[in-house]
Tab-separated table of C-alpha atoms in Angstrom:
chain	number	residue	atom	x	y	z
A	146	UNK	CA	161.010	159.457	134.804
A	147	UNK	CA	160.424	155.796	135.587
A	148	UNK	CA	157.113	154.263	134.626
A	149	UNK	CA	154.471	153.030	137.016
A	150	UNK	CA	152.007	150.156	137.115
A	151	UNK	CA	148.731	150.099	138.991
A	152	UNK	CA	147.242	146.697	139.764
A	153	UNK	CA	143.590	146.773	140.754
A	154	UNK	CA	142.909	143.694	142.842
A	155	UNK	CA	145.320	142.698	145.617
A	156	UNK	CA	144.713	138.974	145.534
A	157	UNK	CA	146.525	136.039	143.972
A	158	UNK	CA	146.320	137.199	140.334
A	159	UNK	CA	147.480	140.719	141.146
A	160	UNK	CA	150.324	139.389	143.268
A	161	UNK	CA	151.502	136.995	140.546
A	162	UNK	CA	151.386	139.814	137.999
A	163	UNK	CA	153.511	142.011	140.290
A	164	UNK	CA	156.057	139.237	140.799
A	165	UNK	CA	156.199	138.552	137.079
A	166	UNK	CA	156.699	142.237	136.265
A	167	UNK	CA	159.732	142.249	138.560
A	168	UNK	CA	160.987	138.890	137.273
A	169	UNK	CA	160.853	140.330	133.757
A	170	UNK	CA	162.880	143.387	134.695
A	171	UNK	CA	160.284	146.071	135.397
A	172	UNK	CA	161.827	148.275	138.108
A	173	UNK	CA	159.291	151.125	138.298
A	174	UNK	CA	156.635	151.752	140.902
A	175	UNK	CA	153.943	149.102	141.426
A	176	UNK	CA	150.812	150.034	143.374
A	177	UNK	CA	148.334	147.344	144.393
A	178	UNK	CA	144.796	148.569	145.082
A	179	UNK	CA	142.585	146.176	147.028
A	180	UNK	CA	139.092	146.222	148.440
A	181	UNK	CA	139.931	143.885	151.304
A	182	UNK	CA	142.153	145.027	154.166
A	183	UNK	CA	144.261	141.859	153.967
A	184	UNK	CA	147.462	141.210	152.065
A	185	UNK	CA	147.004	138.498	149.396
A	186	UNK	CA	145.935	135.103	150.642
A	187	UNK	CA	144.891	131.756	149.233
A	188	UNK	CA	141.121	131.339	148.967
A	189	UNK	CA	140.527	127.594	148.414
A	190	UNK	CA	141.232	126.601	152.056
A	191	UNK	CA	138.404	128.920	153.163
A	192	UNK	CA	135.825	126.285	152.243
A	193	UNK	CA	138.001	123.372	153.329
A	194	UNK	CA	140.634	122.854	155.986
A	195	UNK	CA	140.795	126.421	157.233
A	196	UNK	CA	137.048	126.466	157.709
A	197	UNK	CA	137.402	123.299	159.776
A	198	UNK	CA	140.057	124.866	162.014
A	199	UNK	CA	140.708	128.313	163.384
A	200	UNK	CA	140.629	130.770	160.511
A	201	UNK	CA	143.523	133.246	160.463
A	202	UNK	CA	145.224	135.334	157.815
A	203	UNK	CA	148.542	133.743	158.723
A	204	UNK	CA	147.190	130.295	157.842
A	205	UNK	CA	146.347	131.313	154.275
A	206	UNK	CA	148.600	134.287	153.446
A	207	UNK	CA	150.883	134.058	150.428
A	208	UNK	CA	154.508	134.561	151.282
A	209	UNK	CA	155.652	137.894	149.880
A	210	UNK	CA	158.774	137.291	147.853
A	211	UNK	CA	161.720	139.662	147.880
A	212	UNK	CA	160.831	140.789	144.336
A	213	UNK	CA	157.689	142.498	145.622
A	214	UNK	CA	159.045	143.953	148.864
A	215	UNK	CA	158.881	147.486	147.435
A	216	UNK	CA	155.315	147.252	146.143
A	217	UNK	CA	152.974	149.936	147.489
A	218	UNK	CA	149.846	148.417	149.025
A	219	UNK	CA	146.684	150.486	149.009
A	220	UNK	CA	144.216	148.216	150.783
A	221	UNK	CA	140.680	148.535	152.099
A	222	UNK	CA	139.826	151.119	149.436
A	223	UNK	CA	138.435	149.639	146.215
A	224	UNK	CA	138.826	151.199	142.791
A	225	UNK	CA	135.623	152.930	141.738
A	226	UNK	CA	136.422	154.339	138.319
A	227	UNK	CA	138.878	154.295	135.464
A	228	UNK	CA	139.700	156.991	132.933
A	229	UNK	CA	141.425	155.275	130.021
A	230	UNK	CA	142.325	158.550	128.279
A	231	UNK	CA	143.915	160.206	131.311
A	232	UNK	CA	145.227	156.841	132.579
A	233	UNK	CA	143.925	157.345	136.094
A	234	UNK	CA	142.250	154.975	138.549
A	235	UNK	CA	140.117	156.513	141.300
A	236	UNK	CA	139.203	154.760	144.556
A	237	UNK	CA	136.216	154.903	146.914
A	238	UNK	CA	138.034	157.326	149.219
A	239	UNK	CA	138.642	159.681	146.308
A	240	UNK	CA	142.328	158.977	145.797
A	241	UNK	CA	143.700	158.990	142.250
A	242	UNK	CA	146.442	156.782	140.844
A	243	UNK	CA	148.089	157.536	137.515
A	244	UNK	CA	149.565	154.668	135.574
A	245	UNK	CA	151.563	153.799	132.496
A	246	UNK	CA	150.467	150.171	132.770
A	247	UNK	CA	147.236	148.941	134.341
A	248	UNK	CA	146.379	145.412	135.456
A	249	UNK	CA	142.699	144.659	135.967
A	250	UNK	CA	142.521	141.902	138.568
A	251	UNK	CA	139.494	142.894	140.611
A	252	UNK	CA	138.009	139.397	140.515
A	253	UNK	CA	134.595	138.181	141.555
A	254	UNK	CA	132.212	138.458	144.454
A	255	UNK	CA	129.543	135.931	145.389
A	256	UNK	CA	126.049	136.379	144.053
A	257	UNK	CA	123.503	136.245	146.832
A	258	UNK	CA	119.839	135.323	146.621
A	259	UNK	CA	117.307	138.121	146.392
A	260	UNK	CA	114.679	137.036	148.925
A	261	UNK	CA	111.626	138.876	150.330
A	262	UNK	CA	112.646	138.219	153.952
A	263	UNK	CA	116.340	138.424	153.139
A	264	UNK	CA	117.507	140.988	155.660
A	265	UNK	CA	117.958	138.665	158.608
A	266	UNK	CA	121.157	137.311	160.094
A	267	UNK	CA	122.617	133.855	159.557
A	268	UNK	CA	123.391	134.321	155.862
A	269	UNK	CA	126.957	133.646	154.734
A	270	UNK	CA	129.172	133.472	151.673
A	271	UNK	CA	132.714	132.073	151.498
A	272	UNK	CA	134.668	134.305	149.162
A	273	UNK	CA	136.826	136.246	151.627
A	274	UNK	CA	138.784	135.510	154.760
A	275	UNK	CA	136.358	137.646	156.767
A	276	UNK	CA	133.474	135.611	155.299
A	277	UNK	CA	135.119	132.394	156.471
A	278	UNK	CA	135.820	133.775	159.952
A	279	UNK	CA	132.162	134.729	160.285
A	280	UNK	CA	130.921	131.362	159.039
A	281	UNK	CA	133.363	129.369	161.158
A	282	UNK	CA	131.927	130.881	164.326
A	283	UNK	CA	128.505	129.435	163.491
A	284	UNK	CA	129.567	125.923	162.504
A	285	UNK	CA	129.251	124.135	165.826
A	286	UNK	CA	127.949	120.586	166.319
A	287	UNK	CA	124.223	120.330	165.797
A	288	UNK	CA	123.915	123.555	163.794
A	289	UNK	CA	121.420	123.189	160.969
A	290	UNK	CA	123.195	124.359	157.837
A	291	UNK	CA	121.569	124.867	154.462
A	292	UNK	CA	124.022	125.258	151.598
A	293	UNK	CA	122.604	126.912	148.500
A	294	UNK	CA	124.462	125.753	145.407
A	295	UNK	CA	126.014	122.370	144.667
A	296	UNK	CA	129.130	123.420	142.778
A	297	UNK	CA	132.574	122.666	144.130
A	298	UNK	CA	132.491	125.347	146.842
A	299	UNK	CA	129.003	124.411	148.001
A	300	UNK	CA	129.970	120.748	148.191
A	301	UNK	CA	133.212	121.545	150.010
A	302	UNK	CA	131.331	123.592	152.572
A	303	UNK	CA	128.796	120.784	152.966
A	304	UNK	CA	131.578	118.242	153.549
A	305	UNK	CA	133.408	120.506	155.992
A	306	UNK	CA	130.233	121.302	157.932
A	307	UNK	CA	129.446	117.590	158.202
A	308	UNK	CA	132.944	117.048	159.560
A	309	UNK	CA	132.230	119.693	162.198
A	310	UNK	CA	129.087	117.866	163.282
A	311	UNK	CA	126.529	120.114	161.617
A	312	UNK	CA	123.297	118.897	160.014
A	313	UNK	CA	123.628	119.759	156.337
A	314	UNK	CA	121.094	120.171	153.555
A	315	UNK	CA	122.317	121.123	150.103
A	316	UNK	CA	119.763	122.916	147.917
A	317	UNK	CA	120.498	123.410	144.238
A	318	UNK	CA	118.643	123.974	140.994
A	319	UNK	CA	120.936	121.440	139.300
A	320	UNK	CA	119.875	117.767	139.074
A	321	UNK	CA	123.183	116.555	140.566
A	322	UNK	CA	125.984	118.184	142.544
A	323	UNK	CA	128.931	119.440	140.458
A	324	UNK	CA	127.196	118.240	137.293
A	325	UNK	CA	128.318	121.069	135.036
A	326	UNK	CA	132.047	120.318	135.193
A	327	UNK	CA	131.801	116.582	135.862
A	328	UNK	CA	128.842	115.181	133.903
A	329	UNK	CA	125.912	113.153	135.191
A	330	UNK	CA	127.596	109.836	135.937
A	331	UNK	CA	130.363	111.143	138.189
A	332	UNK	CA	128.079	113.796	139.684
A	333	UNK	CA	125.526	111.160	140.681
A	334	UNK	CA	128.286	109.093	142.265
A	335	UNK	CA	129.532	112.101	144.221
A	336	UNK	CA	125.989	112.745	145.400
A	337	UNK	CA	125.871	109.180	146.668
A	338	UNK	CA	129.127	109.684	148.551
A	339	UNK	CA	127.910	112.927	150.108
A	340	UNK	CA	124.693	111.220	151.152
A	341	UNK	CA	126.661	108.381	152.734
A	342	UNK	CA	128.350	111.077	154.850
A	343	UNK	CA	124.946	112.365	155.904
A	344	UNK	CA	124.327	115.300	153.568
A	345	UNK	CA	120.675	115.717	152.626
A	346	UNK	CA	120.111	116.969	149.055
A	347	UNK	CA	117.205	119.006	147.735
A	348	UNK	CA	118.049	119.088	144.044
A	349	UNK	CA	116.075	120.656	141.188
A	350	UNK	CA	114.971	123.260	143.706
A	351	UNK	CA	115.521	126.934	144.292
A	352	UNK	CA	115.103	128.901	147.495
A	353	UNK	CA	112.185	131.321	147.506
A	354	UNK	CA	112.345	132.837	150.985
A	355	UNK	CA	113.650	132.653	154.533
A	356	UNK	CA	111.800	132.200	157.811
A	357	UNK	CA	112.846	134.095	160.931
A	358	UNK	CA	112.558	137.552	162.408
A	359	UNK	CA	116.099	138.562	163.368
A	360	UNK	CA	117.904	135.332	162.543
A	361	UNK	CA	117.198	132.520	160.114
A	362	UNK	CA	115.123	129.650	161.454
A	363	UNK	CA	114.134	128.112	158.139
A	364	UNK	CA	114.549	128.147	154.380
A	365	UNK	CA	111.541	127.984	152.049
A	366	UNK	CA	112.032	126.036	148.827
A	367	UNK	CA	110.259	126.921	145.600
A	368	UNK	CA	108.067	123.851	146.186
A	369	UNK	CA	106.824	125.431	149.417
A	370	UNK	CA	108.688	122.921	151.559
A	371	UNK	CA	110.358	124.447	154.619
A	372	UNK	CA	113.751	123.244	155.848
A	373	UNK	CA	114.838	124.162	159.351
A	374	UNK	CA	118.046	126.167	159.279
A	375	UNK	CA	120.275	128.164	161.607
A	376	UNK	CA	122.690	129.101	158.844
A	377	UNK	CA	122.389	129.629	155.095
A	378	UNK	CA	125.594	129.457	153.056
A	379	UNK	CA	125.166	130.907	149.579
A	380	UNK	CA	127.520	129.389	147.024
A	381	UNK	CA	125.423	129.789	143.901
A	382	UNK	CA	127.542	131.812	141.487
A	383	UNK	CA	129.465	135.030	141.184
A	384	UNK	CA	129.314	138.601	139.965
A	385	UNK	CA	132.279	140.148	138.190
A	386	UNK	CA	133.772	143.179	139.925
A	387	UNK	CA	133.658	145.374	136.824
A	388	UNK	CA	131.443	148.227	137.967
A	389	UNK	CA	134.497	150.486	138.276
A	390	UNK	CA	135.012	150.006	134.511
A	391	UNK	CA	131.463	150.912	133.545
A	392	UNK	CA	132.328	154.402	132.216
A	393	UNK	CA	135.008	153.015	129.897
A	394	UNK	CA	134.690	151.605	126.405
A	395	UNK	CA	135.988	148.189	127.540
A	396	UNK	CA	133.898	145.117	126.740
A	397	UNK	CA	132.655	144.147	130.197
A	398	UNK	CA	129.662	142.113	129.026
A	399	UNK	CA	131.088	139.062	130.824
A	400	UNK	CA	134.190	139.762	132.861
A	401	UNK	CA	136.620	141.777	130.752
A	402	UNK	CA	137.280	140.675	127.192
A	403	UNK	CA	141.002	140.247	126.514
A	404	UNK	CA	143.124	139.384	123.487
A	405	UNK	CA	145.678	136.577	123.494
A	406	UNK	CA	148.250	138.894	125.084
A	407	UNK	CA	145.604	139.596	127.770
A	408	UNK	CA	145.262	143.229	126.746
A	409	UNK	CA	141.772	144.517	127.493
A	410	UNK	CA	139.532	144.806	124.442
A	411	UNK	CA	136.936	147.515	123.753
A	412	UNK	CA	133.374	147.015	122.591
A	413	UNK	CA	134.713	147.933	119.118
A	414	UNK	CA	137.082	144.980	119.275
A	415	UNK	CA	140.259	147.054	119.682
A	416	UNK	CA	142.991	146.023	122.122
A	417	UNK	CA	143.966	148.772	124.566
A	418	UNK	CA	147.726	149.145	124.876
A	419	UNK	CA	148.997	149.135	128.436
A	420	UNK	CA	145.776	147.757	129.957
A	421	UNK	CA	145.737	144.074	130.882
A	422	UNK	CA	143.355	141.596	132.498
A	423	UNK	CA	144.241	138.866	135.000
A	424	UNK	CA	142.420	136.076	136.803
A	425	UNK	CA	138.732	135.143	137.038
A	426	UNK	CA	137.696	138.265	135.114
A	427	UNK	CA	139.791	137.638	132.032
A	428	UNK	CA	137.665	136.383	129.130
A	429	UNK	CA	140.110	135.091	126.561
A	430	UNK	CA	140.255	132.453	123.852
A	431	UNK	CA	142.383	129.418	124.639
A	432	UNK	CA	143.710	127.763	121.440
A	433	UNK	CA	144.142	124.570	123.421
A	434	UNK	CA	140.381	124.161	123.001
A	435	UNK	CA	138.935	126.605	120.433
A	436	UNK	CA	138.607	130.306	119.577
A	437	UNK	CA	135.739	131.119	121.925
A	438	UNK	CA	136.692	133.654	124.625
A	439	UNK	CA	135.742	132.354	128.052
A	440	UNK	CA	136.330	133.224	131.664
A	441	UNK	CA	137.841	130.316	133.578
A	442	UNK	CA	137.207	130.281	137.306
A	443	UNK	CA	139.886	127.759	138.169
A	444	UNK	CA	142.574	128.285	140.738
A	445	UNK	CA	145.592	128.158	138.434
A	446	UNK	CA	144.275	130.813	136.050
A	447	UNK	CA	145.187	133.872	138.179
A	448	UNK	CA	148.756	132.570	138.310
A	449	UNK	CA	148.931	131.713	134.595
A	450	UNK	CA	147.399	134.993	133.484
A	451	UNK	CA	149.437	136.982	136.024
A	452	UNK	CA	152.672	135.562	134.637
A	453	UNK	CA	151.609	136.206	131.065
A	454	UNK	CA	150.724	139.805	131.839
A	455	UNK	CA	153.944	140.387	133.772
A	456	UNK	CA	155.919	139.230	130.766
A	457	UNK	CA	154.043	141.198	128.091
A	458	UNK	CA	153.455	144.371	130.108
A	459	UNK	CA	157.071	144.670	131.231
A	460	UNK	CA	158.163	144.413	127.578
A	461	UNK	CA	155.577	147.038	126.594
A	462	UNK	CA	156.735	149.466	129.276
A	463	UNK	CA	160.376	148.984	128.283
A	464	UNK	CA	159.617	149.462	124.559
A	465	UNK	CA	161.375	146.133	124.201
A	466	UNK	CA	162.163	144.773	120.769
A	467	UNK	CA	160.560	141.449	121.645
A	468	UNK	CA	157.184	142.998	122.546
A	469	UNK	CA	155.536	142.106	119.211
A	470	UNK	CA	156.935	138.612	119.448
A	471	UNK	CA	155.602	138.165	122.989
A	472	UNK	CA	152.168	139.416	121.963
A	473	UNK	CA	152.116	136.965	119.058
A	474	UNK	CA	153.099	133.998	121.230
A	475	UNK	CA	149.991	131.839	121.760
A	476	UNK	CA	148.654	131.800	125.310
A	477	UNK	CA	147.144	128.433	126.124
A	478	UNK	CA	147.177	127.633	129.813
A	479	UNK	CA	145.830	124.244	130.848
A	480	UNK	CA	143.043	124.871	133.363
A	481	UNK	CA	143.514	122.842	136.516
A	482	UNK	CA	141.263	122.401	139.521
A	483	UNK	CA	141.113	120.336	142.664
A	484	UNK	CA	138.770	119.769	145.540
A	485	UNK	CA	138.995	118.053	148.916
A	486	UNK	CA	135.753	116.507	150.112
A	487	UNK	CA	135.878	114.011	153.005
A	488	UNK	CA	138.737	111.662	152.131
A	489	UNK	CA	138.388	112.342	148.399
A	490	UNK	CA	141.074	114.157	146.458
A	491	UNK	CA	139.402	115.321	143.280
A	492	UNK	CA	141.774	116.696	140.653
A	493	UNK	CA	140.927	117.839	137.164
A	494	UNK	CA	142.589	119.328	134.103
A	495	UNK	CA	141.296	120.862	130.899
A	496	UNK	CA	137.696	121.864	130.180
A	497	UNK	CA	135.537	118.814	130.984
A	498	UNK	CA	132.466	121.056	130.975
A	499	UNK	CA	132.825	121.427	127.184
A	500	UNK	CA	132.757	117.692	126.551
A	501	UNK	CA	130.032	115.968	124.539
A	502	UNK	CA	130.835	112.603	126.079
A	503	UNK	CA	132.809	111.104	128.914
A	504	UNK	CA	134.101	107.704	129.763
A	505	UNK	CA	135.583	105.973	132.782
A	506	UNK	CA	139.192	105.438	131.697
A	507	UNK	CA	140.655	103.972	134.896
A	508	UNK	CA	139.500	102.684	138.271
A	509	UNK	CA	135.984	101.962	139.477
A	510	UNK	CA	133.078	104.373	139.706
A	511	UNK	CA	132.514	103.489	143.357
A	512	UNK	CA	136.186	103.841	144.302
A	513	UNK	CA	139.217	105.736	143.015
A	514	UNK	CA	138.751	106.577	139.354
A	515	UNK	CA	139.735	108.612	136.333
A	516	UNK	CA	137.109	110.018	133.988
A	517	UNK	CA	138.085	111.184	130.509
A	518	UNK	CA	136.068	113.933	128.804
A	519	UNK	CA	135.933	114.126	125.011
A	520	UNK	CA	134.713	116.488	122.323
A	521	UNK	CA	134.383	114.280	119.305
A	522	UNK	CA	137.434	112.046	119.458
A	523	UNK	CA	139.609	114.592	121.230
A	524	UNK	CA	140.324	114.423	124.937
A	525	UNK	CA	139.584	117.881	126.378
A	526	UNK	CA	139.419	117.144	130.077
A	527	UNK	CA	140.318	114.616	132.743
A	528	UNK	CA	139.081	114.305	136.306
A	529	UNK	CA	140.365	111.889	138.900
A	530	UNK	CA	139.438	110.878	142.389
A	531	UNK	CA	142.779	109.730	143.749
A	532	UNK	CA	144.850	107.801	141.133
A	533	UNK	CA	147.185	110.762	140.709
A	534	UNK	CA	149.676	109.038	138.406
A	535	UNK	CA	146.885	107.904	136.077
A	536	UNK	CA	145.401	111.405	136.010
A	537	UNK	CA	148.806	112.808	135.122
A	538	UNK	CA	149.134	110.480	132.120
A	539	UNK	CA	145.944	111.936	130.675
A	540	UNK	CA	147.037	115.454	131.610
A	541	UNK	CA	150.055	114.971	129.328
A	542	UNK	CA	147.737	113.980	126.504
A	543	UNK	CA	145.766	117.208	126.984
A	544	UNK	CA	148.756	119.404	126.243
A	545	UNK	CA	150.267	117.261	123.485
B	494	UNK	CA	172.075	126.889	146.829
B	495	UNK	CA	168.328	126.962	147.416
B	496	UNK	CA	166.816	125.012	150.306
B	497	UNK	CA	163.358	123.591	149.639
B	498	UNK	CA	160.838	122.656	152.275
B	499	UNK	CA	157.547	120.815	151.856
B	500	UNK	CA	155.150	120.884	154.788
B	501	UNK	CA	154.153	117.218	154.734
B	502	UNK	CA	151.185	117.949	157.036
B	503	UNK	CA	149.768	120.120	154.269
B	504	UNK	CA	150.942	118.142	151.216
B	505	UNK	CA	148.167	116.063	149.672
B	506	UNK	CA	150.380	114.569	146.945
B	507	UNK	CA	148.509	116.236	144.078
B	508	UNK	CA	151.759	116.211	142.137
B	509	UNK	CA	151.382	119.514	140.296
B	510	UNK	CA	154.874	120.558	141.386
B	511	UNK	CA	156.244	117.601	139.422
B	512	UNK	CA	155.401	119.304	136.124
B	513	UNK	CA	157.185	122.506	137.072
B	514	UNK	CA	160.430	120.998	138.374
B	515	UNK	CA	160.613	117.266	137.643
B	516	UNK	CA	164.253	117.156	138.715
B	517	UNK	CA	163.231	118.290	142.210
B	518	UNK	CA	159.813	116.725	142.803
B	519	UNK	CA	158.415	113.324	141.896
B	520	UNK	CA	155.605	110.993	142.838
B	521	UNK	CA	156.813	107.564	143.901
B	522	UNK	CA	155.148	104.262	143.044
B	523	UNK	CA	152.606	104.831	145.817
B	524	UNK	CA	151.750	108.304	144.426
B	525	UNK	CA	153.449	109.962	147.402
B	526	UNK	CA	155.587	113.053	146.938
B	527	UNK	CA	159.350	112.826	147.163
B	528	UNK	CA	161.683	115.778	146.693
B	529	UNK	CA	165.291	116.820	146.931
B	530	UNK	CA	165.864	119.391	149.638
B	531	UNK	CA	168.478	121.543	147.921
B	532	UNK	CA	168.949	122.831	144.418
B	533	UNK	CA	171.254	125.078	142.475
B	534	UNK	CA	170.280	128.774	142.303
B	535	UNK	CA	169.703	128.364	138.571
B	536	UNK	CA	166.609	126.303	139.421
B	537	UNK	CA	164.921	129.132	141.334
B	538	UNK	CA	162.415	130.109	138.646
B	539	UNK	CA	161.012	126.599	138.205
B	540	UNK	CA	160.966	125.987	141.947
B	541	UNK	CA	159.043	129.230	142.447
B	542	UNK	CA	156.590	127.973	139.814
B	543	UNK	CA	156.230	124.739	141.793
B	544	UNK	CA	155.530	126.801	144.910
B	545	UNK	CA	152.905	128.751	142.958
B	546	UNK	CA	151.028	125.759	141.562
B	547	UNK	CA	150.850	123.712	144.756
B	548	UNK	CA	147.124	123.472	145.572
B	549	UNK	CA	147.890	123.118	149.269
B	550	UNK	CA	150.577	125.849	149.244
B	551	UNK	CA	152.774	123.362	151.073
B	552	UNK	CA	156.079	124.166	149.342
B	553	UNK	CA	158.415	126.914	150.469
B	554	UNK	CA	161.868	128.131	149.601
B	555	UNK	CA	163.874	128.570	152.788
B	556	UNK	CA	165.651	131.921	152.453
């Protein structure tokens, strides 16, 4: 009887894993289990151009390649438990799915603030298409928008809302926007650019409560200051969707720990054959940098990990002779990220957040630029605003 | 043959496709994307990788 693969998480990482399984010769059944009702779509535009226009699934959907035409989609019904011994995934509706190979790609969900007067309308996140549709409807000229969180997504939403004519205040506990990946110098410059576009920052502050009876009319900062608001967008951080794995012996202390072949690892440190992790959840060591397992929430990681898993898992299921060789092949994807804010094209590679120093290596701080990020003498990250060819020169150095 | 299309309204010239299929995609001296519109079927895998890595999802293979 032919073998079957269940992929939990019907987004980009799950899709790429399915494609890669087929590309590597796996011909058995593939079932994709997803919480959302939508077929896989691209999330980054949700805080950028799609949010600025009419938001539709068609505008962001991934094209389904011929390789995955015969995949079974089980959508709108999230996985709720896993039995590793019986090799069965169960969903919220009570359906069971047996597998020979399992791909864990259930991703993240936004963390939202726990506030005393939190149960009023006007609160938004921007993880899903439905989130973006709901937020888009509120972003009309003159709307007072408070964005909680000054990471990339928070800053993208702030820029997009300004472009739509909203009044925008960005509240964050960090001292500068995007400081963790970019460092103080570039972060301060980006704050200046946001301010020149009319964004008001309340940095080094948290939000302690909301004002309003049915709908938000204001946001209370931890200093007691009140900011008028019609809309609160929460882009502070994420939770890992691992609750469905809580009865297993997998190490889910931070995402799902995985070995270099991306097989899930137990709390005893043992790799589980046939069970793989893809995307934002996968906590793996990247020899390009060091031996510390980390989750990487950058856009190219679902694709990189999906391809890796498709290759290794298809060999495992086929009892292929090259399985051991594939497992032993180092996995060292170069993280890459990008962000559109106003007319700025920000593009980065590597792990600049791990750097102990940075240095402007091309351009001018107030204009287009390239910033190099170093740990000791070694370049471990590069971030550019524009200057694509220059950025790419440093990208080559990162993988050499 | 494979026909390649880049939606130039979407393309922001990030250049990530260049690493996947440098014989198909390149950035010119002004950092603008240029590409060849057809390729041999043997190039499909790398072109699909270029489609995958495009931040703007602007590249498509015309079937």
